[in-house]
Amino acid sequence: VVYLVVFHLSFVMFVWSYGKTIFTSPATPSNEFCLSKADKEQYEKEERPESQQEILRRAAKDLPIYTTTASRAIRYCDRCQLIKPDRCHHCSACDVCVLKMDHHCPWVNNCVGFSNYKFFLLFLMYSLLYCLFVAATVLQYFIKFWTNELPDTHAKFHVLFLFFVAAMFFISILSLFSYHCWLVGKNRSTIETFRAPTFRNGPDKNGFSLGCSKNLKEVFGDEKKYWLLPIFTSLGDGCTFPTRLVIMDPEQLAVSSQNEPAKSSVANQSFPTRPLSESQNRLLAGDCQWVETGPEEENVKSG
């Protein structure tokens, strides 16, 4: 009875997570990131990159954008004709800009991003448990096969094949699942691992990390009872993310160390700050944002 219950439960959760990963549409940027008709026409008429960037900077002045390209330019998608939010990337396979894009997975024929990243993690976890369960139940017959205790029938080759397939899938999925668990703990996507996001103070691969506990809540939500269920509980809207960096000049560190409020904008700041949504504020409740002080990544609270 226990065998059947565990088997059916793991299979149901596996299929449920797999289906949610496949059929959940990738989240795309909201309309506020699209250029107005006038800006779009002016952008297409301009031939100089400097003039185009000036148009984009003017359009992005009220948007919650804190990252740029490596050359300090506004991240703009010519294909979708919109300003890319932080952590958003264009998927050539889906031909859309995907919020917090991780990668395009051929196994699910879908993009893995903000809308279905939790489902993808649960799919890996339940696949891992399912393969482990199959390998463990076939192990005794696999041992009998090598000790010649298994009857000489065609079924023994099926047992051998089933065990090797389950074991190989278990090993491969274990490595992938472990890698994504590490990514969740660091609050990074696969793309950000290979190309660190560029903030005002330069590239920082840990710019979105709020600590392991809060990073976990950002993906799975506040309610732990829903963590193992493939239902959407991720925090935020996918367009804005709390960061551990405060946009300020290094000279202002002396002021902030005296417990004076850190200024959110400076004279040459290109991207003014905007309040985060309620769900994202919960991640930072009771905590201060952080400021980098040097190459050793020593951090001091900004007051």
Coordinates of C-alpha atoms in Angstrom, one line a residue:
V1 CA 0.0 0.0 0.0
V2 CA 2.8 2.4 0.9
Y3 CA 4.6 1.5 -2.3
L4 CA 1.5 2.3 -4.4
V5 CA 0.9 5.6 -2.6
V6 CA 4.4 6.9 -2.9
F7 CA 4.6 5.7 -6.6
H8 CA 1.3 7.5 -7.6
L9 CA 2.0 10.6 -5.5
S10 CA 5.5 11.1 -7.1
F11 CA 4.1 10.4 -10.5
V12 CA 1.2 12.9 -10.1
M13 CA 3.5 15.7 -8.8
F14 CA 6.0 15.0 -11.6
V15 CA 3.3 15.2 -14.3
W16 CA 1.7 18.3 -12.7
S17 CA 5.0 20.2 -12.5
Y18 CA 6.0 19.1 -16.0
G19 CA 2.7 20.3 -17.4
K20 CA 2.9 23.6 -15.6
T21 CA 6.4 24.2 -16.9
I22 CA 5.3 23.5 -20.5
F23 CA 2.0 25.3 -20.7
T24 CA 2.8 28.4 -18.7
S25 CA 3.4 31.2 -21.1
P26 CA 6.6 33.2 -20.6
A27 CA 6.0 36.5 -18.8
T28 CA 6.6 39.5 -21.0
P29 CA 7.3 43.2 -20.0
S30 CA 4.3 45.4 -19.3
N31 CA 3.2 48.2 -21.7
E32 CA 5.0 50.9 -19.7
F33 CA 8.3 49.6 -21.1
C34 CA 7.1 50.1 -24.7
L35 CA 8.1 53.3 -26.5
S36 CA 5.4 55.7 -27.4
K37 CA 4.4 56.1 -31.0
A38 CA 6.2 59.4 -31.3
D39 CA 9.4 58.1 -29.6
K40 CA 9.3 55.0 -31.7
E41 CA 9.1 57.0 -35.0
Q42 CA 11.8 59.4 -33.8
Y43 CA 14.0 56.5 -32.8
E44 CA 13.7 54.8 -36.2
K45 CA 14.5 58.1 -38.0
E46 CA 17.7 58.7 -36.1
E47 CA 20.8 57.1 -37.6
R48 CA 23.3 58.1 -34.9
P49 CA 23.5 55.7 -31.9
E50 CA 24.0 58.7 -29.6
S51 CA 20.7 60.3 -30.6
Q52 CA 18.9 57.0 -30.2
Q53 CA 20.3 56.6 -26.7
E54 CA 19.1 60.0 -25.8
I55 CA 15.6 59.1 -26.9
L56 CA 15.8 55.9 -24.8
R57 CA 17.1 57.7 -21.8
R58 CA 14.3 60.2 -21.9
A59 CA 11.8 57.4 -22.2
A60 CA 13.4 55.4 -19.4
K61 CA 13.7 58.3 -16.9
D62 CA 10.6 57.2 -15.0
L63 CA 11.1 53.4 -15.3
P64 CA 12.5 51.2 -12.5
I65 CA 15.7 50.3 -14.4
Y66 CA 19.0 49.9 -12.7
T67 CA 21.1 47.8 -15.1
T68 CA 22.6 48.7 -18.5
T69 CA 24.6 47.1 -21.2
A70 CA 28.3 46.6 -20.8
S71 CA 28.9 49.9 -22.7
R72 CA 26.5 51.8 -20.3
A73 CA 23.7 52.0 -22.9
I74 CA 20.0 51.5 -22.3
R75 CA 19.0 47.9 -22.8
Y76 CA 16.6 48.1 -25.8
C77 CA 15.1 45.3 -27.9
D78 CA 14.8 46.2 -31.5
R79 CA 12.7 43.1 -32.2
C80 CA 10.1 43.8 -29.6
Q81 CA 10.6 47.5 -29.7
L82 CA 10.7 48.0 -25.9
I83 CA 13.1 49.0 -23.2
K84 CA 14.2 45.8 -21.4
P85 CA 13.4 45.7 -17.7
D86 CA 16.2 44.4 -15.4
R87 CA 16.9 40.7 -15.9
C88 CA 14.8 40.6 -19.0
H89 CA 16.2 39.1 -22.2
H90 CA 15.0 38.3 -25.7
C91 CA 14.5 34.6 -26.6
S92 CA 15.2 33.9 -30.2
A93 CA 13.3 30.7 -30.1
C94 CA 10.1 32.2 -28.6
D95 CA 10.7 35.5 -30.3
V96 CA 9.6 37.5 -27.2
C97 CA 11.3 39.3 -24.4
V98 CA 11.1 37.1 -21.3
L99 CA 11.1 38.5 -17.8
K100 CA 13.9 37.1 -15.6
M101 CA 14.8 34.8 -18.4
D102 CA 16.9 31.8 -17.3
H103 CA 17.2 29.8 -20.5
H104 CA 15.1 28.2 -23.3
C105 CA 14.7 24.5 -22.4
P106 CA 14.2 22.1 -25.4
W107 CA 13.0 19.4 -23.0
V108 CA 9.9 21.4 -22.2
N109 CA 9.8 23.4 -25.5
N110 CA 9.4 26.6 -23.5
C111 CA 11.3 29.5 -22.0
V112 CA 12.2 29.2 -18.3
G113 CA 11.7 32.5 -16.6
F114 CA 9.8 34.5 -14.0
S115 CA 6.5 32.9 -14.7
N116 CA 7.5 29.2 -14.5
Y117 CA 10.9 29.0 -12.8
K118 CA 9.4 27.6 -9.7
F119 CA 7.6 24.9 -11.8
F120 CA 10.8 24.1 -13.5
L121 CA 12.6 23.5 -10.2
L122 CA 9.8 21.3 -8.9
F123 CA 9.8 19.4 -12.2
L124 CA 13.5 18.7 -11.6
M125 CA 13.0 17.7 -8.0
Y126 CA 10.1 15.3 -8.7
S127 CA 11.9 13.9 -11.7
L128 CA 14.8 13.2 -9.4
L129 CA 12.6 11.5 -6.8
Y130 CA 10.8 9.5 -9.4
C131 CA 14.0 8.2 -10.9
L132 CA 15.4 7.4 -7.5
F133 CA 12.2 5.5 -6.6
V134 CA 12.3 3.5 -9.8
A135 CA 16.0 2.6 -9.4
A136 CA 15.6 1.7 -5.7
T137 CA 12.6 -0.7 -6.4
V138 CA 14.4 -2.4 -9.4
L139 CA 17.8 -2.7 -7.5
Q140 CA 16.9 -6.0 -5.8
Y141 CA 16.2 -7.6 -9.2
F142 CA 19.3 -6.0 -10.7
I143 CA 21.4 -7.7 -8.0
K144 CA 19.7 -11.0 -8.7
F145 CA 20.5 -10.6 -12.3
W146 CA 24.2 -10.4 -11.6
T147 CA 24.1 -13.3 -9.1
N148 CA 22.2 -15.5 -11.6
E149 CA 19.3 -15.8 -9.2
L150 CA 16.8 -14.2 -11.7
P151 CA 14.9 -16.7 -13.8
D152 CA 16.1 -17.0 -17.4
T153 CA 13.4 -15.0 -19.1
H154 CA 13.2 -12.0 -21.4
A155 CA 12.1 -9.9 -18.5
K156 CA 15.6 -9.8 -17.0
F157 CA 16.8 -7.6 -19.9
H158 CA 14.0 -5.3 -19.2
V159 CA 15.1 -5.1 -15.6
L160 CA 18.6 -4.3 -16.6
F161 CA 17.5 -1.7 -19.1
L162 CA 15.1 0.0 -16.6
F163 CA 17.8 0.2 -13.9
F164 CA 20.4 1.8 -16.1
V165 CA 18.0 4.3 -17.6
A166 CA 16.7 5.3 -14.2
A167 CA 20.2 5.6 -12.8
M168 CA 21.6 7.6 -15.7
F169 CA 18.6 10.0 -15.6
F170 CA 19.0 10.3 -11.8
I171 CA 22.7 11.3 -12.1
S172 CA 22.1 13.9 -14.9
I173 CA 19.1 15.4 -13.3
L174 CA 20.9 15.6 -9.9
S175 CA 23.7 17.7 -11.4
L176 CA 21.2 20.0 -13.1
F177 CA 19.0 20.3 -10.0
S178 CA 22.0 21.0 -7.8
Y179 CA 23.2 23.7 -10.1
H180 CA 19.8 25.5 -10.1
C181 CA 19.6 25.2 -6.3
W182 CA 22.9 27.0 -6.1
L183 CA 21.5 29.7 -8.5
V184 CA 18.4 30.2 -6.3
G185 CA 20.6 30.6 -3.3
K186 CA 22.6 33.3 -5.1
N187 CA 19.6 34.8 -6.8
R188 CA 21.1 34.5 -10.3
S189 CA 19.8 33.2 -13.6
T190 CA 21.8 31.0 -15.9
I191 CA 22.4 34.0 -18.2
E192 CA 23.6 36.2 -15.3
T193 CA 26.1 33.5 -14.3
F194 CA 27.9 33.8 -17.6
R195 CA 27.3 37.6 -18.0
A196 CA 27.0 39.6 -14.8
P197 CA 24.4 42.4 -14.8
T198 CA 25.9 45.9 -15.1
F199 CA 24.8 48.4 -12.5
R200 CA 25.9 52.0 -12.1
N201 CA 29.0 51.0 -10.2
G202 CA 29.9 48.3 -12.7
P203 CA 29.2 44.6 -13.3
D204 CA 28.1 42.8 -10.1
K205 CA 27.0 39.1 -10.3
N206 CA 25.6 39.4 -6.7
G207 CA 23.7 42.6 -7.3
F208 CA 20.3 41.0 -6.9
S209 CA 21.2 38.7 -4.0
L210 CA 19.5 39.5 -0.7
G211 CA 20.7 36.5 1.3
C212 CA 19.9 32.8 0.9
S213 CA 16.6 33.0 2.9
K214 CA 15.2 35.9 1.0
N215 CA 16.4 34.7 -2.3
L216 CA 14.5 31.4 -1.7
K217 CA 11.3 33.4 -0.8
E218 CA 11.6 35.5 -3.9
V219 CA 11.2 32.3 -6.0
F220 CA 8.9 30.2 -3.8
G221 CA 7.0 32.8 -1.9
D222 CA 6.2 33.6 1.8
E223 CA 3.9 30.6 2.5
K224 CA 6.0 27.5 3.0
K225 CA 3.0 25.2 2.8
Y226 CA 2.8 26.0 -1.0
W227 CA 6.5 25.6 -1.7
L228 CA 6.2 21.9 -2.9
L229 CA 3.0 22.5 -5.0
P230 CA 3.3 23.6 -8.6
I231 CA 1.2 26.8 -8.1
F232 CA 2.6 30.3 -8.7
T233 CA 3.7 31.9 -5.5
S234 CA 6.8 33.9 -6.6
L235 CA 7.1 37.4 -5.2
G236 CA 7.1 40.5 -7.4
D237 CA 5.9 41.4 -10.8
G238 CA 9.0 40.2 -12.8
C239 CA 9.8 43.7 -14.0
T240 CA 11.4 45.2 -10.8
F241 CA 13.6 43.5 -8.3
P242 CA 15.1 44.6 -5.0
T243 CA 18.8 45.0 -5.1
R244 CA 21.5 45.1 -2.4
L245 CA 23.1 48.1 -4.1
V246 CA 22.3 51.7 -3.4
I247 CA 22.8 54.0 -6.4
M248 CA 25.2 56.6 -5.0
D249 CA 28.7 58.0 -5.4
P250 CA 31.5 56.6 -3.3
E251 CA 32.0 60.0 -1.7
Q252 CA 28.6 59.7 -0.2
L253 CA 29.7 56.7 1.9
A254 CA 31.1 59.0 4.5
V255 CA 27.7 60.7 4.9
S256 CA 25.8 57.4 5.1
S257 CA 28.2 56.1 7.8
Q258 CA 26.9 58.9 10.0
N259 CA 23.4 57.4 9.8
E260 CA 22.1 60.0 7.5
P261 CA 19.6 58.9 4.9
A262 CA 21.2 57.8 1.6
K263 CA 20.1 59.9 -1.4
S264 CA 18.5 57.8 -4.0
S265 CA 19.5 60.1 -6.9
V266 CA 22.5 62.1 -7.8
A267 CA 23.3 64.8 -10.4
N268 CA 24.4 62.3 -13.1
Q269 CA 22.0 59.5 -12.3
S270 CA 20.3 58.2 -15.4
F271 CA 17.7 56.0 -13.9
P272 CA 15.7 57.5 -11.0
T273 CA 14.5 55.1 -8.4
R274 CA 10.8 54.1 -7.9
P275 CA 9.2 52.4 -5.0
L276 CA 9.0 48.7 -5.2
S277 CA 5.8 46.7 -5.1
E278 CA 4.4 45.5 -1.8
S279 CA 5.4 41.9 -2.4
Q280 CA 9.0 43.0 -3.0
N281 CA 9.1 45.3 0.0
R282 CA 8.4 42.3 2.2
L283 CA 11.8 40.9 1.1
L284 CA 13.6 43.9 2.5
A285 CA 11.3 44.4 5.5
G286 CA 13.4 45.5 8.5
D287 CA 16.6 45.4 6.5
C288 CA 18.6 48.2 4.9
Q289 CA 20.0 48.0 1.4
W290 CA 23.8 47.6 1.0
V291 CA 26.6 49.6 -0.5
E292 CA 29.8 48.2 -1.9
T293 CA 32.9 49.8 -0.4
G294 CA 35.7 48.2 -2.2
P295 CA 37.1 45.2 -4.1
E296 CA 36.9 43.1 -1.0
E297 CA 33.1 43.5 -1.1
E298 CA 33.0 44.8 2.4
N299 CA 29.5 46.2 3.0
V300 CA 28.2 48.9 5.3
K301 CA 24.6 49.7 6.0
S302 CA 23.3 52.8 4.4
G303 CA 21.3 54.0 7.4

